[in-house]
Amino acid sequence: MSEAHNSSVITAESTFQNISSFDADVQARLNILADHGEKGYILRAPGRVNLLGEHVDYSGFGVMPMAVASDVCVKVSYPSSGLVIDNVESRFDTKTYDNLTSSELEVDLANHHWSHYVLCGYKAAFDAMEKKSFAPPALKPLRLTVYGNVPAGSGLSSSSALVVASTLAVCSAYDFEITRTELAVAAIEGERHVGTLSGGMDQSASILSQTGSALYIQFVPSLTASRVTLPAGVTFVICNCLKKKEKAVDASQYYNKRVVECRLAALLLAKRYNLPLEGVKTLRNVVDALVSSPADMLPTMVELADISKQESAKTEASTLADVAALLGCAEGDILSTFFSDRATACADVFADSANFSLWKRAQHVFEESARVMGVAETMPDAPDFGKVMNASHESCRDLFECSCDELNKLVGICMDSGALGSRLTGAGWGGCNVSCVKEGEVDAFIANVKQKYYVEFMGMTEVPDNAICVSNGSCGASRVVI
Ligand code: NG1
Ligand code: MG
């Protein structure tokens, strides 16, 4: 079933979703957008929560996310000229580009602006058209009006939802037939125009999710997603620690640095196993070079995790010079030899970083990915899924160091409130956690978290409505018929 869904043409009328199929509050937002400004048609892309598999997608390993109800919607209407990007919420100022040629429209990395994600989608759509030799007869002036309620920097992928909705909007405007999987591939590459070395989880979850289930998404050898039935009798509760983390703002210190650390670790492991270093970009490349059959994959990952653990006990942090010496190359050649595909972003990481904790990151990636593989095979009967979530959070906190005090406090309170498991979700360093809670205990759980975290720990008198949400898997992106 997932395969048919994934290869359905998302811009075909048969896949449009009627507004009546959405929850009341989603319908309310869709109607506000429909009534705002010019007449037009609406594309919707949901945010996502990741249940397991954190900071492993850009290393080539599988993840287990699901779409949530919050979303970003884009309305297409036709102005007299240019590309106009505006927002129902006046706090987001309007941006107008006179030129319509996507290759001319560059994302100004020096001046981060909310509309850049829409521009990423615009460019992604034209890249997808070119890849399928679809040459639109003429370029059309477009107005893309945005209205979303995925809180920015909340770890629920507001950025990817906006890129997906924008990519889908431009494909629709040109009546370009694109499948869900092709759209995901386009949006994944498109979002990288904003300067982050993103993986592919968020865009894939936003497009390929189906109501009532999670997805097991894999990226190697190509993007595939299969439906995962959730464990019976539990609900997933997502709480925002309210510390914002907008990835594109200082990625070179956080997200992009982790991507670089994982690639450096892959190169050191390749060297250790006398593998050719050319083409080694991910830790997955190393695993694939060492295994001869799929059955060897898990044991090899366990072995590589142990080696990484041993090495991290010996080497707390490595400088670029240390890595160069181990690779047998000049420090000044590392960027051009091994990072030419991501040169700008990686140069910023090298400029901003004195040292790298390679082995702890590698150990996390291998162990986290092994956890996902173990659960994916046994869902929905995954025994102790809560315990696996807890192990994931501890690894994110201690090995990958992408948690923060607020998230750790929130996870502790969620566990004290009866959660079977609780972990940060998304890039971390802020944003949300996700807890696995027994169905009959959700109300008491939420009441306790509100009191212990938001009121007592955060000192709030009013808990924002969108601070906590419940999810058991929502539908993926679509064009909406109002
Ligand atoms: P967030 O920042 O939560 O949207 C990011 C990446 C994912 C993945 C997670 C960590 C982007 C667009 N998304 O998600 O690819 O690497 O961090 O698992 O960069
Ligand atoms: Mg994001």
XYZ file of C-alpha atoms and ligand atoms in Angstrom:
502
model
C 0.000 0.000 0.000
C 2.755 2.468 0.815
C 4.365 1.887 -2.550
C 1.178 2.804 -4.440
C 0.802 5.869 -2.231
C 4.432 6.906 -2.705
C 4.296 6.613 -6.484
C 0.915 8.333 -6.855
C 1.062 11.585 -8.820
C 0.468 14.133 -6.075
C -0.491 16.866 -8.581
C -3.193 14.662 -10.161
C -6.770 15.676 -9.345
C -7.448 12.144 -8.039
C -5.115 12.805 -5.088
C -6.615 16.157 -4.030
C -8.039 16.118 -0.509
C -11.416 17.614 0.350
C -11.368 20.139 3.201
C -13.971 18.049 5.022
C -11.377 15.313 5.537
C -9.382 17.521 7.930
C -9.824 18.248 11.657
C -11.928 21.277 12.546
C -8.979 23.503 13.425
C -7.180 22.623 10.184
C -10.372 23.460 8.282
C -10.578 26.798 10.092
C -7.052 27.713 9.027
C -7.668 26.600 5.440
C -10.742 28.830 5.248
C -8.810 31.805 6.636
C -6.197 31.351 3.920
C -8.853 30.867 1.238
C -10.561 34.130 2.260
C -7.294 36.099 2.559
C -6.516 38.226 -0.498
C -6.962 36.878 -4.024
C -8.826 33.724 -5.028
C -6.544 30.752 -5.583
C -5.972 27.129 -4.715
C -4.277 25.718 -1.639
C -1.462 23.217 -1.050
C -0.893 21.829 2.440
C 2.183 20.184 3.978
C 2.221 18.915 7.580
C 5.017 19.056 10.099
C 6.411 15.841 11.519
C 7.498 14.271 14.764
C 10.339 11.758 14.700
C 9.723 8.757 16.954
C 13.205 7.212 16.560
C 16.373 7.664 14.514
C 17.808 11.072 15.333
C 20.679 12.644 13.390
C 21.110 9.497 11.320
C 19.326 10.371 8.047
C 22.217 12.425 6.613
C 24.493 9.497 7.521
C 22.388 7.270 5.279
C 20.428 5.307 7.895
C 16.674 4.795 8.361
C 14.303 6.851 10.522
C 10.801 6.488 11.979
C 8.816 9.745 11.798
C 5.144 10.535 11.287
C 3.247 13.612 10.158
C 1.441 15.686 12.795
C -1.731 17.785 12.394
C 0.038 21.140 12.382
C 0.987 22.270 8.908
C 2.077 24.972 6.516
C -0.307 25.916 3.691
C 0.451 27.886 0.543
C -2.162 29.496 -1.700
C -1.346 30.038 -5.371
C -2.791 33.112 -7.067
C -1.713 35.050 -10.133
C -0.471 38.668 -9.838
C 0.305 40.819 -12.867
C 4.070 40.260 -12.602
C 6.905 38.784 -10.572
C 7.132 36.207 -7.802
C 5.351 37.570 -4.731
C 5.798 35.759 -1.405
C 3.538 36.935 1.391
C 1.949 35.609 4.555
C -1.464 35.791 6.211
C 0.363 36.824 9.390
C 1.535 40.415 8.975
C 4.616 39.793 11.187
C 6.101 38.019 8.162
C 6.902 40.777 5.649
C 6.246 40.350 1.933
C 9.073 39.664 -0.506
C 8.775 40.304 -4.264
C 11.182 39.072 -6.936
C 10.880 40.684 -10.370
C 12.773 37.878 -12.068
C 10.958 34.562 -12.546
C 13.892 32.455 -13.746
C 14.645 30.066 -10.896
C 18.381 29.888 -11.647
C 18.575 33.693 -11.277
C 16.832 33.630 -7.896
C 19.541 33.089 -5.300
C 18.905 32.616 -1.566
C 20.789 35.409 0.185
C 22.559 33.370 2.870
C 23.949 36.501 4.512
C 20.447 37.809 5.315
C 18.230 35.015 6.599
C 14.559 35.658 5.751
C 11.459 33.491 6.295
C 10.617 33.634 2.568
C 13.885 31.893 1.661
C 12.214 28.542 2.348
C 9.547 29.419 -0.235
C 12.306 30.329 -2.675
C 13.926 26.943 -1.972
C 10.633 25.332 -2.970
C 10.392 27.465 -6.127
C 13.893 26.386 -7.165
C 13.186 22.747 -6.202
C 10.118 22.668 -8.456
C 12.060 23.922 -11.486
C 14.897 21.484 -10.765
C 12.330 18.660 -10.710
C 10.781 19.854 -14.003
C 14.217 19.996 -15.619
C 15.060 16.504 -14.318
C 11.955 15.182 -16.108
C 12.579 17.320 -19.219
C 9.354 19.205 -18.565
C 9.779 22.600 -20.196
C 6.936 24.928 -19.214
C 5.756 27.009 -22.206
C 6.227 30.300 -20.412
C 7.075 31.461 -16.898
C 4.051 32.656 -14.915
C 3.880 35.478 -12.376
C 2.951 33.789 -9.083
C 1.786 34.937 -5.697
C 2.490 32.356 -2.996
C 0.626 33.208 0.198
C 1.754 31.277 3.262
C -0.199 30.407 6.388
C 1.183 27.914 8.876
C 0.969 26.877 12.466
C 4.042 24.690 12.925
C 5.947 26.742 15.496
C 9.319 27.803 14.046
C 12.318 26.193 15.697
C 10.131 23.660 17.496
C 11.736 20.573 16.002
C 8.503 19.704 14.160
C 9.995 20.678 10.801
C 8.277 23.962 10.069
C 11.070 24.700 7.586
C 10.575 21.505 5.600
C 6.799 21.811 5.665
C 7.186 25.280 4.119
C 9.640 24.019 1.490
C 7.374 21.072 0.629
C 4.212 23.203 0.377
C 6.083 25.715 -1.797
C 7.553 23.056 -4.088
C 4.134 21.460 -4.485
C 2.561 24.890 -5.142
C 4.890 25.678 -8.054
C 4.564 22.170 -9.534
C 0.772 22.598 -9.363
C 0.933 26.059 -10.929
C 2.633 24.514 -13.950
C 0.427 21.385 -13.990
C 3.611 19.360 -13.656
C 2.968 15.672 -12.968
C 5.195 14.618 -10.061
C 4.949 11.602 -7.768
C 5.120 11.890 -4.002
C 8.563 10.277 -3.933
C 9.872 12.571 -6.692
C 8.495 15.587 -4.823
C 10.295 14.465 -1.656
C 13.599 14.080 -3.511
C 13.162 17.561 -5.005
C 12.256 19.204 -1.681
C 15.157 17.504 0.134
C 17.674 18.944 -2.301
C 15.798 22.245 -2.506
C 15.976 22.983 1.209
C 19.776 22.780 1.087
C 19.758 26.109 -0.811
C 19.160 27.703 2.608
C 22.614 26.564 3.701
C 21.854 23.631 6.006
C 23.346 20.235 5.227
C 19.935 18.664 5.760
C 19.036 15.040 5.678
C 15.847 13.841 3.982
C 13.607 12.792 6.865
C 11.368 15.811 7.276
C 10.365 16.378 3.678
C 9.777 12.648 3.180
C 7.599 12.421 6.300
C 5.618 15.499 5.279
C 4.822 14.037 1.848
C 4.648 10.280 2.358
C 2.868 9.987 5.734
C -0.532 8.324 6.037
C -3.129 8.761 8.780
C -2.838 6.456 11.778
C 0.674 5.176 11.219
C 4.340 6.081 11.297
C 6.813 5.527 8.464
C 10.057 3.606 8.230
C 11.972 5.802 5.785
C 15.210 4.655 4.187
C 17.461 6.652 1.878
C 19.913 4.046 0.580
C 20.001 2.912 -2.204
C 17.102 5.299 -2.838
C 14.260 6.943 -0.937
C 11.685 4.380 0.229
C 9.001 4.565 2.916
C 6.911 1.799 4.387
C 4.005 2.166 6.777
C 4.673 1.223 10.412
C 1.723 0.212 12.575
C 1.999 1.948 15.938
C 2.008 -0.067 19.166
C -1.546 -0.635 20.456
C -2.822 1.173 23.529
C -0.405 4.072 23.470
C -0.524 7.669 22.247
C 2.372 9.965 21.415
C 2.387 13.314 23.217
C 4.621 16.095 21.900
C 5.694 18.883 24.264
C 7.573 22.022 23.258
C 10.316 22.928 25.743
C 9.868 26.482 24.371
C 13.563 26.985 23.752
C 13.625 27.884 20.045
C 16.318 26.478 17.761
C 16.187 27.727 14.185
C 18.685 25.532 12.438
C 19.552 27.792 9.525
C 20.627 30.659 11.773
C 23.852 29.234 13.304
C 24.111 25.842 11.640
C 27.919 25.956 11.504
C 28.076 25.637 15.265
C 25.364 23.018 15.617
C 23.620 21.068 12.901
C 26.145 21.472 10.091
C 29.018 20.784 12.488
C 27.487 17.393 13.339
C 27.175 16.565 9.624
C 30.865 17.377 9.177
C 31.857 15.370 12.262
C 30.022 12.314 10.954
C 31.739 12.544 7.579
C 35.174 12.972 9.239
C 34.453 9.886 11.373
C 33.480 7.955 8.230
C 36.785 8.907 6.606
C 38.787 7.790 9.667
C 36.927 4.462 9.759
C 37.468 3.962 6.020
C 41.172 4.606 6.541
C 41.252 2.175 9.442
C 39.742 -0.567 7.258
C 42.004 0.302 4.310
C 38.984 1.282 2.221
C 39.401 3.818 -0.594
C 38.625 7.300 0.777
C 37.269 8.660 -2.503
C 33.508 8.866 -2.411
C 33.252 8.263 1.343
C 30.656 10.798 2.460
C 28.641 8.972 5.099
C 28.995 6.373 7.838
C 26.600 4.263 5.774
C 29.131 4.226 2.935
C 31.599 2.565 5.351
C 29.068 -0.078 6.435
C 28.120 -0.838 2.835
C 31.797 -1.192 1.870
C 32.343 -3.726 4.668
C 29.273 -5.947 4.378
C 28.728 -8.576 1.735
C 25.092 -9.362 2.544
C 22.207 -7.507 4.250
C 22.421 -9.967 7.133
C 25.912 -8.650 7.937
C 24.676 -5.072 8.317
C 23.538 -5.110 11.939
C 26.567 -7.051 13.288
C 28.886 -4.706 11.363
C 27.153 -1.655 12.831
C 27.521 -3.114 16.318
C 31.230 -3.732 15.664
C 31.730 -0.189 14.343
C 29.860 1.224 17.348
C 32.214 -0.653 19.684
C 35.291 0.550 17.821
C 33.968 4.114 17.959
C 33.351 3.711 21.694
C 36.901 2.456 22.256
C 38.351 5.296 20.193
C 36.264 7.930 21.997
C 37.684 6.657 25.305
C 41.168 7.389 23.924
C 40.480 10.578 21.974
C 38.038 13.053 23.513
C 38.382 15.628 20.714
C 40.281 15.889 17.444
C 41.506 18.989 15.675
C 41.412 19.182 11.907
C 45.214 18.767 11.987
C 44.796 15.501 13.949
C 42.357 14.207 11.338
C 44.609 15.288 8.461
C 47.539 13.415 10.014
C 45.444 10.267 10.450
C 44.168 10.529 6.865
C 47.661 11.178 5.574
C 46.733 14.423 3.836
C 47.466 18.111 4.365
C 44.983 19.893 6.629
C 44.428 22.518 3.926
C 43.363 19.809 1.460
C 40.607 18.241 3.585
C 37.924 20.698 2.445
C 38.650 20.416 -1.288
C 39.328 16.651 -1.194
C 36.446 15.415 0.959
C 33.876 18.218 1.208
C 33.748 19.736 -2.260
C 30.045 18.858 -2.565
C 29.237 20.988 0.487
C 32.148 23.425 0.347
C 30.563 26.667 1.556
C 28.748 25.227 4.564
C 31.722 23.053 5.546
C 34.197 25.927 5.220
C 32.069 27.794 7.778
C 32.173 24.784 10.108
C 35.972 24.533 9.803
C 36.319 28.268 10.384
C 34.157 28.164 13.518
C 35.390 24.913 15.077
C 38.627 24.251 16.963
C 37.905 20.582 17.536
C 35.558 17.735 16.733
C 34.173 14.861 18.812
C 34.104 12.342 15.992
C 33.962 9.017 17.777
C 31.063 9.853 20.106
C 29.024 11.033 17.126
C 29.834 7.844 15.186
C 28.956 5.630 18.146
C 25.568 7.385 18.446
C 24.817 7.008 14.735
C 25.586 3.281 14.654
C 23.725 2.499 17.891
C 20.731 4.740 17.097
C 20.442 3.263 13.606
C 20.600 -0.251 15.066
C 17.740 0.685 17.401
C 15.622 1.821 14.453
C 16.350 -1.363 12.498
C 15.449 -3.471 15.508
C 12.120 -1.707 16.086
C 11.174 -1.449 12.394
C 11.245 -5.248 12.168
C 9.095 -5.818 15.240
C 6.540 -2.965 15.182
C 3.725 -2.880 16.322
C 4.745 -5.504 18.851
C 7.993 -3.681 19.545
C 8.641 -4.792 23.106
C 9.708 -1.944 25.379
C 9.448 0.735 22.691
C 9.469 3.222 25.562
C 12.834 1.933 26.785
C 14.255 2.264 23.256
C 13.054 5.868 23.179
C 14.824 6.515 26.497
C 18.074 4.983 25.212
C 17.788 7.251 22.174
C 17.390 10.362 24.313
C 20.371 9.431 26.490
C 22.506 8.919 23.391
C 21.362 12.238 21.871
C 22.172 13.911 25.187
C 25.493 12.264 26.035
C 27.049 11.148 22.746
C 25.597 13.408 20.067
C 25.287 16.343 22.505
C 22.218 17.808 20.783
C 19.987 18.163 23.828
C 19.725 21.107 26.250
C 18.824 21.689 29.909
C 15.198 22.473 29.099
C 14.729 19.298 27.024
C 16.416 17.130 29.640
C 14.220 18.612 32.390
C 11.094 18.139 30.253
C 11.977 14.502 29.485
C 12.506 13.834 33.189
C 9.150 15.352 34.098
C 7.420 13.362 31.347
C 8.900 10.122 32.692
C 7.886 11.096 36.236
C 4.383 11.742 34.854
C 4.035 8.131 33.709
C 5.420 8.105 30.152
C 6.664 4.698 28.963
C 9.431 6.507 27.083
C 10.392 10.099 26.286
C 13.025 11.667 24.040
C 13.943 14.858 22.216
C 12.639 14.872 18.641
C 14.211 16.595 15.620
C 17.580 18.323 15.538
C 17.460 19.154 19.272
C 19.236 21.974 21.105
C 15.669 23.139 21.813
C 12.243 22.440 20.349
C 10.133 19.443 21.311
C 10.257 16.057 22.956
C 7.924 13.152 22.235
C 6.576 10.770 24.900
C 4.872 7.396 24.577
C 1.887 7.450 26.967
C -0.725 4.823 27.767
C -4.058 5.812 26.162
C -6.054 6.085 29.406
C -3.392 8.226 31.086
C -2.973 11.034 28.573
C -5.089 13.687 30.324
C -3.414 13.139 33.701
C -0.023 13.106 31.967
C -0.644 16.439 30.245
C -2.002 18.057 33.417
C 1.080 16.999 35.353
C 3.534 18.174 32.691
C 1.772 21.535 32.452
C 2.109 22.009 36.187
C 5.622 20.631 36.707
C 7.303 21.965 33.549
C 5.496 25.033 32.246
C 4.244 26.477 35.549
C 6.850 25.425 38.100
C 10.029 25.016 36.006
C 9.384 27.676 33.354
C 7.460 29.997 35.715
C 4.575 30.494 33.297
C 1.064 31.448 34.386
C -0.503 30.739 30.968
C 0.533 27.576 29.044
C 0.411 28.346 25.261
C -2.210 26.224 23.439
C 0.317 24.864 20.933
C 2.853 23.875 23.610
C 1.498 20.321 23.758
C -0.110 18.206 21.042
C -1.094 14.567 20.687
C -0.412 12.526 17.567
C -0.913 9.049 16.210
C 0.081 9.851 12.674
C -1.545 12.335 10.287
C -1.938 12.425 6.503
C 0.792 13.732 4.235
C 0.914 16.732 1.893
C -1.810 17.353 -0.672
C -3.713 19.934 -2.694
C -6.873 20.861 -0.799
C -10.273 21.326 -2.417
C -12.148 23.948 -0.416
P 14.582 19.574 12.221
O 15.624 20.608 12.434
O 13.955 19.110 13.486
O 13.575 20.029 11.222
C 16.683 18.238 11.243
C 16.898 17.774 9.798
C 16.585 16.298 9.599
C 17.271 15.422 10.644
C 16.946 15.988 12.042
C 17.663 15.203 13.115
C 16.498 19.522 8.152
C 15.538 20.140 7.202
N 16.026 18.536 8.930
O 15.293 18.264 11.543
O 17.051 15.931 8.282
O 18.663 15.377 10.405
O 17.345 17.360 12.161
O 17.286 13.862 13.079
O 17.655 19.884 8.226
Mg 13.601 22.140 10.114
